[in-house]
mmCIF file with all atom_site columns, C-alpha atoms in Angstrom:
data_model
loop_
_atom_site.group_PDB
_atom_site.id
_atom_site.type_symbol
_atom_site.label_atom_id
_atom_site.label_alt_id
_atom_site.label_comp_id
_atom_site.label_asym_id
_atom_site.label_entity_id
_atom_site.label_seq_id
_atom_site.pdbx_PDB_ins_code
_atom_site.Cartn_x
_atom_site.Cartn_y
_atom_site.Cartn_z
_atom_site.occupancy
_atom_site.B_iso_or_equiv
_atom_site.pdbx_formal_charge
_atom_site.auth_seq_id
_atom_site.auth_comp_id
_atom_site.auth_asym_id
_atom_site.auth_atom_id
_atom_site.pdbx_PDB_model_num
ATOM 1   C CA . ASP A 1 1   ? -0.373  -0.074 0.180  1.00 64.00 ? 1   ASP A CA 1
ATOM 2   C CA . ALA A 1 2   ? 1.413   3.328  -1.096 1.00 83.00 ? 2   ALA A CA 1
ATOM 3   C CA . GLY A 1 3   ? 2.248   5.467  1.769  1.00 95.00 ? 3   GLY A CA 1
ATOM 4   C CA . VAL A 1 4   ? 1.442   9.402  2.514  1.00 98.00 ? 4   VAL A CA 1
ATOM 5   C CA . THR A 1 5   ? 2.772   11.416 -0.756 1.00 98.00 ? 5   THR A CA 1
ATOM 6   C CA . GLN A 1 6   ? 3.529   15.037 -0.649 1.00 98.00 ? 6   GLN A CA 1
ATOM 7   C CA . SER A 1 7   ? 4.850   17.331 -4.147 1.00 97.00 ? 7   SER A CA 1
ATOM 8   C CA . PRO A 1 8   ? 7.257   18.676 -4.540 1.00 97.00 ? 8   PRO A CA 1
ATOM 9   C CA . THR A 1 9   ? 10.008  17.186 -2.743 1.00 97.00 ? 9   THR A CA 1
ATOM 10  C CA . HIS A 1 10  ? 12.120  20.660 -2.657 1.00 97.00 ? 10  HIS A CA 1
ATOM 11  C CA . LEU A 1 11  ? 11.220  24.258 -3.339 1.00 96.00 ? 11  LEU A CA 1
ATOM 12  C CA . ILE A 1 12  ? 12.869  27.441 -3.515 1.00 98.00 ? 12  ILE A CA 1
ATOM 13  C CA . LYS A 1 13  ? 10.988  30.599 -3.443 1.00 98.00 ? 13  LYS A CA 1
ATOM 14  C CA . THR A 1 14  ? 12.100  34.377 -2.885 1.00 98.00 ? 14  THR A CA 1
ATOM 15  C CA . ARG A 1 15  ? 10.972  36.944 -0.036 1.00 98.00 ? 15  ARG A CA 1
ATOM 16  C CA . GLY A 1 16  ? 7.386   37.524 -0.713 1.00 98.00 ? 16  GLY A CA 1
ATOM 17  C CA . GLN A 1 17  ? 5.939   34.616 -2.883 1.00 98.00 ? 17  GLN A CA 1
ATOM 18  C CA . HIS A 1 18  ? 3.919   32.399 -1.903 1.00 98.00 ? 18  HIS A CA 1
ATOM 19  C CA . VAL A 1 19  ? 3.964   28.579 -2.703 1.00 98.00 ? 19  VAL A CA 1
ATOM 20  C CA . THR A 1 20  ? 1.277   25.782 -2.565 1.00 98.00 ? 20  THR A CA 1
ATOM 21  C CA . LEU A 1 21  ? 2.540   22.221 -0.908 1.00 98.00 ? 21  LEU A CA 1
ATOM 22  C CA . ARG A 1 22  ? 0.442   19.205 -1.707 1.00 98.00 ? 22  ARG A CA 1
ATOM 23  C CA . CYS A 1 23  ? -0.319  16.234 0.312  1.00 98.00 ? 23  CYS A CA 1
ATOM 24  C CA . SER A 1 24  ? -2.496  12.512 -0.411 1.00 98.00 ? 24  SER A CA 1
ATOM 25  C CA . PRO A 1 25  ? -2.898  10.359 2.179  1.00 96.00 ? 25  PRO A CA 1
ATOM 26  C CA . ILE A 1 26  ? -2.790  6.998  2.876  1.00 95.00 ? 26  ILE A CA 1
ATOM 27  C CA . SER A 1 27  ? -6.131  5.109  1.085  1.00 94.00 ? 27  SER A CA 1
ATOM 28  C CA . GLY A 1 28  ? -8.801  5.272  3.377  1.00 90.00 ? 28  GLY A CA 1
ATOM 29  C CA . HIS A 1 29  ? -7.544  8.041  5.781  1.00 92.00 ? 29  HIS A CA 1
ATOM 30  C CA . LYS A 1 30  ? -9.985  11.006 6.169  1.00 92.00 ? 30  LYS A CA 1
ATOM 31  C CA . SER A 1 31  ? -7.771  13.168 8.144  1.00 93.00 ? 31  SER A CA 1
ATOM 32  C CA . VAL A 1 32  ? -4.618  15.209 7.218  1.00 95.00 ? 32  VAL A CA 1
ATOM 33  C CA . SER A 1 33  ? -1.810  17.329 9.509  1.00 96.00 ? 33  SER A CA 1
ATOM 34  C CA . TRP A 1 34  ? -0.389  19.327 8.464  1.00 98.00 ? 34  TRP A CA 1
ATOM 35  C CA . TYR A 1 35  ? 3.094   20.563 10.881 1.00 98.00 ? 35  TYR A CA 1
ATOM 36  C CA . GLN A 1 36  ? 6.979   22.226 10.420 1.00 98.00 ? 36  GLN A CA 1
ATOM 37  C CA . GLN A 1 37  ? 10.110  21.118 11.354 1.00 98.00 ? 37  GLN A CA 1
ATOM 38  C CA . VAL A 1 38  ? 13.048  23.653 11.410 1.00 97.00 ? 38  VAL A CA 1
ATOM 39  C CA . LEU A 1 39  ? 16.836  22.154 11.761 1.00 93.00 ? 39  LEU A CA 1
ATOM 40  C CA . GLY A 1 40  ? 17.242  20.969 15.386 1.00 92.00 ? 40  GLY A CA 1
ATOM 41  C CA . GLN A 1 41  ? 13.609  20.619 16.410 1.00 95.00 ? 41  GLN A CA 1
ATOM 42  C CA . GLY A 1 42  ? 10.344  18.691 16.748 1.00 97.00 ? 42  GLY A CA 1
ATOM 43  C CA . PRO A 1 43  ? 7.365   18.938 14.502 1.00 98.00 ? 43  PRO A CA 1
ATOM 44  C CA . GLN A 1 44  ? 5.305   22.388 14.553 1.00 98.00 ? 44  GLN A CA 1
ATOM 45  C CA . PHE A 1 45  ? 1.380   21.818 14.280 1.00 97.00 ? 45  PHE A CA 1
ATOM 46  C CA . ILE A 1 46  ? 0.070   23.790 11.823 1.00 98.00 ? 46  ILE A CA 1
ATOM 47  C CA . PHE A 1 47  ? -3.492  23.094 10.877 1.00 95.00 ? 47  PHE A CA 1
ATOM 48  C CA . GLN A 1 48  ? -5.404  19.389 10.993 1.00 94.00 ? 48  GLN A CA 1
ATOM 49  C CA . TYR A 1 49  ? -8.217  18.494 8.231  1.00 94.00 ? 49  TYR A CA 1
ATOM 50  C CA . TYR A 1 50  ? -10.454 15.688 8.613  1.00 91.00 ? 50  TYR A CA 1
ATOM 51  C CA . GLU A 1 51  ? -13.892 15.173 5.805  1.00 88.00 ? 51  GLU A CA 1
ATOM 52  C CA . LYS A 1 52  ? -13.066 18.646 4.595  1.00 90.00 ? 52  LYS A CA 1
ATOM 53  C CA . GLU A 1 53  ? -12.605 21.066 7.523  1.00 92.00 ? 53  GLU A CA 1
ATOM 54  C CA . GLU A 1 54  ? -10.176 22.184 9.594  1.00 93.00 ? 54  GLU A CA 1
ATOM 55  C CA . ARG A 1 55  ? -10.691 20.663 13.025 1.00 91.00 ? 55  ARG A CA 1
ATOM 56  C CA . GLY A 1 56  ? -7.228  22.377 14.817 1.00 91.00 ? 56  GLY A CA 1
ATOM 57  C CA . ARG A 1 57  ? -4.821  24.773 14.331 1.00 95.00 ? 57  ARG A CA 1
ATOM 58  C CA . GLY A 1 58  ? -1.256  25.746 15.637 1.00 95.00 ? 58  GLY A CA 1
ATOM 59  C CA . ASN A 1 59  ? -0.171  29.404 16.722 1.00 95.00 ? 59  ASN A CA 1
ATOM 60  C CA . PHE A 1 60  ? 0.822   30.150 13.076 1.00 98.00 ? 60  PHE A CA 1
ATOM 61  C CA . PRO A 1 61  ? -0.082  33.591 11.334 1.00 97.00 ? 61  PRO A CA 1
ATOM 62  C CA . ASP A 1 62  ? -2.699  34.307 8.502  1.00 97.00 ? 62  ASP A CA 1
ATOM 63  C CA . ARG A 1 63  ? -0.267  33.542 5.771  1.00 98.00 ? 63  ARG A CA 1
ATOM 64  C CA . PHE A 1 64  ? -0.508  29.809 6.083  1.00 98.00 ? 64  PHE A CA 1
ATOM 65  C CA . SER A 1 65  ? -3.523  28.173 4.909  1.00 98.00 ? 65  SER A CA 1
ATOM 66  C CA . ALA A 1 66  ? -4.887  25.243 3.570  1.00 98.00 ? 66  ALA A CA 1
ATOM 67  C CA . ARG A 1 67  ? -7.698  23.013 2.710  1.00 97.00 ? 67  ARG A CA 1
ATOM 68  C CA . GLN A 1 68  ? -8.539  19.160 1.873  1.00 97.00 ? 68  GLN A CA 1
ATOM 69  C CA . PHE A 1 69  ? -10.674 17.928 -1.308 1.00 97.00 ? 69  PHE A CA 1
ATOM 70  C CA . PRO A 1 70  ? -12.837 15.371 -1.295 1.00 96.00 ? 70  PRO A CA 1
ATOM 71  C CA . ASN A 1 71  ? -10.677 13.125 -1.983 1.00 95.00 ? 71  ASN A CA 1
ATOM 72  C CA . TYR A 1 72  ? -8.764  14.085 0.839  1.00 96.00 ? 72  TYR A CA 1
ATOM 73  C CA . SER A 1 73  ? -6.139  15.518 -0.792 1.00 97.00 ? 73  SER A CA 1
ATOM 74  C CA . SER A 1 74  ? -4.556  18.386 1.044  1.00 98.00 ? 74  SER A CA 1
ATOM 75  C CA . GLU A 1 75  ? -2.955  21.668 0.021  1.00 98.00 ? 75  GLU A CA 1
ATOM 76  C CA . LEU A 1 76  ? -1.346  23.937 2.153  1.00 98.00 ? 76  LEU A CA 1
ATOM 77  C CA . ASN A 1 77  ? -0.776  27.278 0.992  1.00 98.00 ? 77  ASN A CA 1
ATOM 78  C CA . VAL A 1 78  ? 1.713   30.288 2.117  1.00 98.00 ? 78  VAL A CA 1
ATOM 79  C CA . ASN A 1 79  ? 1.688   33.690 1.112  1.00 98.00 ? 79  ASN A CA 1
ATOM 80  C CA . ALA A 1 80  ? 4.191   36.916 1.393  1.00 98.00 ? 80  ALA A CA 1
ATOM 81  C CA . LEU A 1 81  ? 7.355   34.334 2.367  1.00 98.00 ? 81  LEU A CA 1
ATOM 82  C CA . LEU A 1 82  ? 9.900   35.332 5.239  1.00 98.00 ? 82  LEU A CA 1
ATOM 83  C CA . LEU A 1 83  ? 12.850  33.596 5.458  1.00 98.00 ? 83  LEU A CA 1
ATOM 84  C CA . GLY A 1 84  ? 11.912  32.315 8.570  1.00 97.00 ? 84  GLY A CA 1
ATOM 85  C CA . ASP A 1 85  ? 9.756   30.441 6.721  1.00 98.00 ? 85  ASP A CA 1
ATOM 86  C CA . SER A 1 86  ? 12.665  27.756 5.722  1.00 98.00 ? 86  SER A CA 1
ATOM 87  C CA . ALA A 1 87  ? 11.685  24.610 7.116  1.00 98.00 ? 87  ALA A CA 1
ATOM 88  C CA . LEU A 1 88  ? 10.504  21.260 6.121  1.00 98.00 ? 88  LEU A CA 1
ATOM 89  C CA . TYR A 1 89  ? 6.918   20.604 5.962  1.00 98.00 ? 89  TYR A CA 1
ATOM 90  C CA . LEU A 1 90  ? 5.335   17.649 7.239  1.00 98.00 ? 90  LEU A CA 1
ATOM 91  C CA . CYS A 1 91  ? 1.794   16.102 6.048  1.00 98.00 ? 91  CYS A CA 1
ATOM 92  C CA . ALA A 1 92  ? 0.641   13.080 8.417  1.00 97.00 ? 92  ALA A CA 1
ATOM 93  C CA . SER A 1 93  ? -2.342  11.231 8.170  1.00 95.00 ? 93  SER A CA 1
ATOM 94  C CA . SER A 1 94  ? -4.684  9.230  10.521 1.00 92.00 ? 94  SER A CA 1
ATOM 95  C CA . SER A 1 95  ? -8.021  7.165  9.936  1.00 86.00 ? 95  SER A CA 1
ATOM 96  C CA . LEU A 1 96  ? -9.832  8.310  13.358 1.00 74.00 ? 96  LEU A CA 1
ATOM 97  C CA . LEU A 1 97  ? -12.128 5.711  12.680 1.00 61.00 ? 97  LEU A CA 1
ATOM 98  C CA . GLY A 1 98  ? -11.098 2.319  15.314 1.00 53.00 ? 98  GLY A CA 1
ATOM 99  C CA . GLY A 1 99  ? -8.768  1.348  17.753 1.00 54.00 ? 99  GLY A CA 1
ATOM 100 C CA . ALA A 1 100 ? -5.544  2.827  16.316 1.00 56.00 ? 100 ALA A CA 1
ATOM 101 C CA . SER A 1 101 ? -6.887  5.656  14.496 1.00 75.00 ? 101 SER A CA 1
ATOM 102 C CA . TYR A 1 102 ? -5.252  8.186  16.028 1.00 86.00 ? 102 TYR A CA 1
ATOM 103 C CA . GLU A 1 103 ? -1.626  7.026  14.679 1.00 91.00 ? 103 GLU A CA 1
ATOM 104 C CA . GLN A 1 104 ? -0.686  9.599  12.472 1.00 95.00 ? 104 GLN A CA 1
ATOM 105 C CA . TYR A 1 105 ? 1.465   8.379  9.667  1.00 96.00 ? 105 TYR A CA 1
ATOM 106 C CA . PHE A 1 106 ? 3.702   10.886 8.236  1.00 98.00 ? 106 PHE A CA 1
ATOM 107 C CA . GLY A 1 107 ? 5.041   12.152 4.347  1.00 98.00 ? 107 GLY A CA 1
ATOM 108 C CA . PRO A 1 108 ? 8.871   12.246 3.371  1.00 98.00 ? 108 PRO A CA 1
ATOM 109 C CA . GLY A 1 109 ? 8.317   15.874 3.697  1.00 98.00 ? 109 GLY A CA 1
ATOM 110 C CA . THR A 1 110 ? 8.817   18.801 1.367  1.00 98.00 ? 110 THR A CA 1
ATOM 111 C CA . ARG A 1 111 ? 12.035  20.968 1.728  1.00 98.00 ? 111 ARG A CA 1
ATOM 112 C CA . LEU A 1 112 ? 11.238  24.080 1.627  1.00 98.00 ? 112 LEU A CA 1
ATOM 113 C CA . THR A 1 113 ? 14.535  27.057 0.832  1.00 98.00 ? 113 THR A CA 1
ATOM 114 C CA . VAL A 1 114 ? 13.202  31.110 0.699  1.00 98.00 ? 114 VAL A CA 1
ATOM 115 C CA . THR A 1 115 ? 16.211  32.907 -0.113 1.00 98.00 ? 115 THR A CA 1
ATOM 116 C CA . GLU B 2 1   ? 1.166   24.847 29.220 1.00 83.00 ? 1   GLU B CA 1
ATOM 117 C CA . ASP B 2 2   ? 1.124   21.983 27.812 1.00 88.00 ? 2   ASP B CA 1
ATOM 118 C CA . GLN B 2 3   ? 5.392   20.415 27.462 1.00 93.00 ? 3   GLN B CA 1
ATOM 119 C CA . VAL B 2 4   ? 7.258   18.005 26.187 1.00 97.00 ? 4   VAL B CA 1
ATOM 120 C CA . THR B 2 5   ? 10.782  17.322 27.192 1.00 98.00 ? 5   THR B CA 1
ATOM 121 C CA . GLN B 2 6   ? 13.556  14.654 25.412 1.00 98.00 ? 6   GLN B CA 1
ATOM 122 C CA . SER B 2 7   ? 16.099  14.130 27.338 1.00 97.00 ? 7   SER B CA 1
ATOM 123 C CA . PRO B 2 8   ? 18.990  13.615 26.522 1.00 97.00 ? 8   PRO B CA 1
ATOM 124 C CA . GLU B 2 9   ? 19.782  15.905 23.442 1.00 97.00 ? 9   GLU B CA 1
ATOM 125 C CA . ALA B 2 10  ? 22.140  13.090 22.032 1.00 98.00 ? 10  ALA B CA 1
ATOM 126 C CA . LEU B 2 11  ? 23.499  10.078 22.162 1.00 98.00 ? 11  LEU B CA 1
ATOM 127 C CA . ARG B 2 12  ? 26.447  8.481  21.507 1.00 98.00 ? 12  ARG B CA 1
ATOM 128 C CA . LEU B 2 13  ? 26.841  4.046  22.476 1.00 97.00 ? 13  LEU B CA 1
ATOM 129 C CA . GLN B 2 14  ? 28.953  2.214  21.127 1.00 98.00 ? 14  GLN B CA 1
ATOM 130 C CA . GLU B 2 15  ? 27.162  -1.238 19.230 1.00 98.00 ? 15  GLU B CA 1
ATOM 131 C CA . GLY B 2 16  ? 25.762  -3.351 22.184 1.00 97.00 ? 16  GLY B CA 1
ATOM 132 C CA . GLU B 2 17  ? 25.723  -0.858 24.938 1.00 97.00 ? 17  GLU B CA 1
ATOM 133 C CA . SER B 2 18  ? 22.040  -0.858 25.921 1.00 98.00 ? 18  SER B CA 1
ATOM 134 C CA . SER B 2 19  ? 20.207  2.558  26.886 1.00 98.00 ? 19  SER B CA 1
ATOM 135 C CA . SER B 2 20  ? 17.492  4.584  27.815 1.00 98.00 ? 20  SER B CA 1
ATOM 136 C CA . LEU B 2 21  ? 15.763  7.835  26.414 1.00 98.00 ? 21  LEU B CA 1
ATOM 137 C CA . ASN B 2 22  ? 13.244  9.721  28.057 1.00 98.00 ? 22  ASN B CA 1
ATOM 138 C CA . CYS B 2 23  ? 9.957   12.223 27.190 1.00 98.00 ? 23  CYS B CA 1
ATOM 139 C CA . SER B 2 24  ? 8.295   13.621 30.155 1.00 98.00 ? 24  SER B CA 1
ATOM 140 C CA . TYR B 2 25  ? 5.054   15.478 29.785 1.00 97.00 ? 25  TYR B CA 1
ATOM 141 C CA . THR B 2 26  ? 2.793   17.329 31.294 1.00 95.00 ? 26  THR B CA 1
ATOM 142 C CA . VAL B 2 27  ? -0.620  17.666 29.948 1.00 92.00 ? 27  VAL B CA 1
ATOM 143 C CA . SER B 2 28  ? -3.721  18.669 30.595 1.00 88.00 ? 28  SER B CA 1
ATOM 144 C CA . GLY B 2 29  ? -5.197  15.133 29.907 1.00 91.00 ? 29  GLY B CA 1
ATOM 145 C CA . LEU B 2 30  ? -3.636  12.350 27.998 1.00 93.00 ? 30  LEU B CA 1
ATOM 146 C CA . ARG B 2 31  ? -4.587  10.745 24.846 1.00 91.00 ? 31  ARG B CA 1
ATOM 147 C CA . GLY B 2 32  ? -1.763  9.481  23.421 1.00 93.00 ? 32  GLY B CA 1
ATOM 148 C CA . LEU B 2 33  ? 2.057   8.863  23.330 1.00 96.00 ? 33  LEU B CA 1
ATOM 149 C CA . PHE B 2 34  ? 3.796   8.465  20.592 1.00 97.00 ? 34  PHE B CA 1
ATOM 150 C CA . TRP B 2 35  ? 7.055   8.109  19.586 1.00 98.00 ? 35  TRP B CA 1
ATOM 151 C CA . TYR B 2 36  ? 8.858   7.988  16.267 1.00 98.00 ? 36  TYR B CA 1
ATOM 152 C CA . ARG B 2 37  ? 12.442  7.666  14.262 1.00 98.00 ? 37  ARG B CA 1
ATOM 153 C CA . GLN B 2 38  ? 13.133  10.608 11.761 1.00 98.00 ? 38  GLN B CA 1
ATOM 154 C CA . ASP B 2 39  ? 16.614  9.718  9.768  1.00 97.00 ? 39  ASP B CA 1
ATOM 155 C CA . PRO B 2 40  ? 18.184  13.191 9.075  1.00 94.00 ? 40  PRO B CA 1
ATOM 156 C CA . GLY B 2 41  ? 15.895  15.037 6.057  1.00 92.00 ? 41  GLY B CA 1
ATOM 157 C CA . LYS B 2 42  ? 12.905  12.654 5.785  1.00 95.00 ? 42  LYS B CA 1
ATOM 158 C CA . GLY B 2 43  ? 10.055  12.706 7.634  1.00 97.00 ? 43  GLY B CA 1
ATOM 159 C CA . PRO B 2 44  ? 9.059   10.448 10.437 1.00 98.00 ? 44  PRO B CA 1
ATOM 160 C CA . GLU B 2 45  ? 8.540   6.798  11.352 1.00 98.00 ? 45  GLU B CA 1
ATOM 161 C CA . PHE B 2 46  ? 6.052   5.674  13.485 1.00 97.00 ? 46  PHE B CA 1
ATOM 162 C CA . LEU B 2 47  ? 7.617   3.149  16.323 1.00 97.00 ? 47  LEU B CA 1
ATOM 163 C CA . PHE B 2 48  ? 4.516   2.729  19.231 1.00 95.00 ? 48  PHE B CA 1
ATOM 164 C CA . THR B 2 49  ? 1.082   4.514  20.607 1.00 95.00 ? 49  THR B CA 1
ATOM 165 C CA . LEU B 2 50  ? 0.919   4.019  24.599 1.00 96.00 ? 50  LEU B CA 1
ATOM 166 C CA . TYR B 2 51  ? -2.363  5.563  25.955 1.00 93.00 ? 51  TYR B CA 1
ATOM 167 C CA . SER B 2 52  ? -2.536  4.508  29.460 1.00 93.00 ? 52  SER B CA 1
ATOM 168 C CA . ALA B 2 53  ? 0.126   3.982  32.455 1.00 95.00 ? 53  ALA B CA 1
ATOM 169 C CA . GLY B 2 54  ? 1.802   0.978  32.950 1.00 96.00 ? 54  GLY B CA 1
ATOM 170 C CA . GLU B 2 55  ? 1.263   -0.257 28.839 1.00 97.00 ? 55  GLU B CA 1
ATOM 171 C CA . GLU B 2 56  ? 4.877   -1.409 27.305 1.00 97.00 ? 56  GLU B CA 1
ATOM 172 C CA . LYS B 2 57  ? 4.922   -2.569 23.119 1.00 97.00 ? 57  LYS B CA 1
ATOM 173 C CA . GLU B 2 58  ? 8.309   -3.707 22.280 1.00 97.00 ? 58  GLU B CA 1
ATOM 174 C CA . LYS B 2 59  ? 9.603   -3.867 18.333 1.00 95.00 ? 59  LYS B CA 1
ATOM 175 C CA . GLU B 2 60  ? 13.063  -5.256 17.267 1.00 96.00 ? 60  GLU B CA 1
ATOM 176 C CA . ARG B 2 61  ? 15.333  -4.123 20.104 1.00 97.00 ? 61  ARG B CA 1
ATOM 177 C CA . LEU B 2 62  ? 13.188  -1.263 21.109 1.00 98.00 ? 62  LEU B CA 1
ATOM 178 C CA . LYS B 2 63  ? 11.536  -0.986 24.207 1.00 98.00 ? 63  LYS B CA 1
ATOM 179 C CA . ALA B 2 64  ? 8.365   1.929  24.802 1.00 98.00 ? 64  ALA B CA 1
ATOM 180 C CA . THR B 2 65  ? 7.059   1.746  28.259 1.00 98.00 ? 65  THR B CA 1
ATOM 181 C CA . LEU B 2 66  ? 5.090   4.722  30.242 1.00 97.00 ? 66  LEU B CA 1
ATOM 182 C CA . THR B 2 67  ? 4.112   5.959  33.125 1.00 95.00 ? 67  THR B CA 1
ATOM 183 C CA . LYS B 2 68  ? 2.033   9.008  34.480 1.00 93.00 ? 68  LYS B CA 1
ATOM 184 C CA . LYS B 2 69  ? 4.491   11.007 34.253 1.00 95.00 ? 69  LYS B CA 1
ATOM 185 C CA . GLU B 2 70  ? 7.186   10.023 31.417 1.00 97.00 ? 70  GLU B CA 1
ATOM 186 C CA . SER B 2 71  ? 7.743   7.706  29.034 1.00 98.00 ? 71  SER B CA 1
ATOM 187 C CA . PHE B 2 72  ? 10.783  5.732  28.104 1.00 98.00 ? 72  PHE B CA 1
ATOM 188 C CA . LEU B 2 73  ? 12.647  4.162  25.186 1.00 98.00 ? 73  LEU B CA 1
ATOM 189 C CA . HIS B 2 74  ? 14.406  1.245  25.520 1.00 98.00 ? 74  HIS B CA 1
ATOM 190 C CA . ILE B 2 75  ? 17.120  0.389  23.428 1.00 98.00 ? 75  ILE B CA 1
ATOM 191 C CA . THR B 2 76  ? 18.514  -2.828 23.788 1.00 98.00 ? 76  THR B CA 1
ATOM 192 C CA . ALA B 2 77  ? 21.912  -3.975 21.991 1.00 98.00 ? 77  ALA B CA 1
ATOM 193 C CA . PRO B 2 78  ? 22.039  -1.435 19.503 1.00 98.00 ? 78  PRO B CA 1
ATOM 194 C CA . LYS B 2 79  ? 23.424  -2.102 15.804 1.00 98.00 ? 79  LYS B CA 1
ATOM 195 C CA . PRO B 2 80  ? 24.781  1.096  13.625 1.00 97.00 ? 80  PRO B CA 1
ATOM 196 C CA . GLU B 2 81  ? 21.685  0.821  12.215 1.00 97.00 ? 81  GLU B CA 1
ATOM 197 C CA . ASP B 2 82  ? 19.691  2.263  14.810 1.00 98.00 ? 82  ASP B CA 1
ATOM 198 C CA . SER B 2 83  ? 21.350  5.854  14.430 1.00 98.00 ? 83  SER B CA 1
ATOM 199 C CA . ALA B 2 84  ? 18.627  7.991  14.095 1.00 98.00 ? 84  ALA B CA 1
ATOM 200 C CA . THR B 2 85  ? 16.404  10.931 15.435 1.00 98.00 ? 85  THR B CA 1
ATOM 201 C CA . TYR B 2 86  ? 14.109  9.506  18.304 1.00 98.00 ? 86  TYR B CA 1
ATOM 202 C CA . LEU B 2 87  ? 11.000  12.221 18.851 1.00 98.00 ? 87  LEU B CA 1
ATOM 203 C CA . CYS B 2 88  ? 8.321   11.530 21.276 1.00 98.00 ? 88  CYS B CA 1
ATOM 204 C CA . ALA B 2 89  ? 4.652   13.687 20.523 1.00 98.00 ? 89  ALA B CA 1
ATOM 205 C CA . VAL B 2 90  ? 1.754   14.090 23.422 1.00 96.00 ? 90  VAL B CA 1
ATOM 206 C CA . LEU B 2 91  ? -2.128  13.571 21.914 1.00 93.00 ? 91  LEU B CA 1
ATOM 207 C CA . THR B 2 92  ? -4.299  15.570 24.398 1.00 91.00 ? 92  THR B CA 1
ATOM 208 C CA . THR B 2 93  ? -7.835  14.924 24.810 1.00 88.00 ? 93  THR B CA 1
ATOM 209 C CA . ASP B 2 94  ? -9.084  18.034 23.579 1.00 85.00 ? 94  ASP B CA 1
ATOM 210 C CA . SER B 2 95  ? -7.354  17.637 20.467 1.00 83.00 ? 95  SER B CA 1
ATOM 211 C CA . TRP B 2 96  ? -7.757  14.613 17.654 1.00 77.00 ? 96  TRP B CA 1
ATOM 212 C CA . GLY B 2 97  ? -4.770  15.250 15.335 1.00 85.00 ? 97  GLY B CA 1
ATOM 213 C CA . LYS B 2 98  ? -2.295  17.976 17.937 1.00 92.00 ? 98  LYS B CA 1
ATOM 214 C CA . LEU B 2 99  ? 0.425   15.869 17.905 1.00 95.00 ? 99  LEU B CA 1
ATOM 215 C CA . GLN B 2 100 ? 3.282   18.227 20.466 1.00 96.00 ? 100 GLN B CA 1
ATOM 216 C CA . PHE B 2 101 ? 6.011   17.309 20.065 1.00 98.00 ? 101 PHE B CA 1
ATOM 217 C CA . GLY B 2 102 ? 9.773   17.200 21.831 1.00 97.00 ? 102 GLY B CA 1
ATOM 218 C CA . ALA B 2 103 ? 12.769  18.266 20.421 1.00 97.00 ? 103 ALA B CA 1
ATOM 219 C CA . GLY B 2 104 ? 14.515  15.062 19.395 1.00 98.00 ? 104 GLY B CA 1
ATOM 220 C CA . THR B 2 105 ? 16.802  12.613 21.330 1.00 98.00 ? 105 THR B CA 1
ATOM 221 C CA . GLN B 2 106 ? 19.835  12.379 18.445 1.00 98.00 ? 106 GLN B CA 1
ATOM 222 C CA . VAL B 2 107 ? 21.151  9.207  18.748 1.00 98.00 ? 107 VAL B CA 1
ATOM 223 C CA . VAL B 2 108 ? 24.365  7.147  16.993 1.00 98.00 ? 108 VAL B CA 1
ATOM 224 C CA . VAL B 2 109 ? 26.054  4.160  17.555 1.00 98.00 ? 109 VAL B CA 1
ATOM 225 C CA . THR B 2 110 ? 29.158  3.550  16.430 1.00 98.00 ? 110 THR B CA 1
ATOM 226 C CA . PRO B 2 111 ? 30.619  -0.189 15.266 1.00 96.00 ? 111 PRO B CA 1
#
């Protein structure tokens, strides 16, 4: 079975630009969460979507937005990029159904560099 | 405020030298505690979920335990391929999907 997939793998953007990151969850999983991980730190929660609705938001500015599509894939959008947005962006999926439902499985991440 | 602290920050082991990593947490209510392994530049790989104090899970050379205040990840007779950063995360009862991570323990196992 395919795991969580993310695209692109790497991305280089200039300050002030906009970026869109994409994620496809494990088949059958209806929840997607997004995380930002800077070097040397644990991942920080940005958003959770379940059944196409936002179910949680972390402490990130309004420049960050996301959405979930009917096929449960998701996009993370970041506007007006800052140097500090350079990080590994991780997507995780979970089923939220059944006994092991809270387990989150991560994709390989998108490495974003802002210059 | 919910908090997750991992120690030590880094650990260097000889092959076969067993050790333990610590994850202490302060949360209003615990839904579950999760352990992940992360290789450089890659996404975290799920290892274990622990839901209640006293619970233990094992996988090959790894064993995770949980108390009301902390979790331990025991690495028995490690091999060089066990070198990675080990992350612990908590999910609180007021959330379905917001994992709160510690900063991780970087483990290096030398032959």
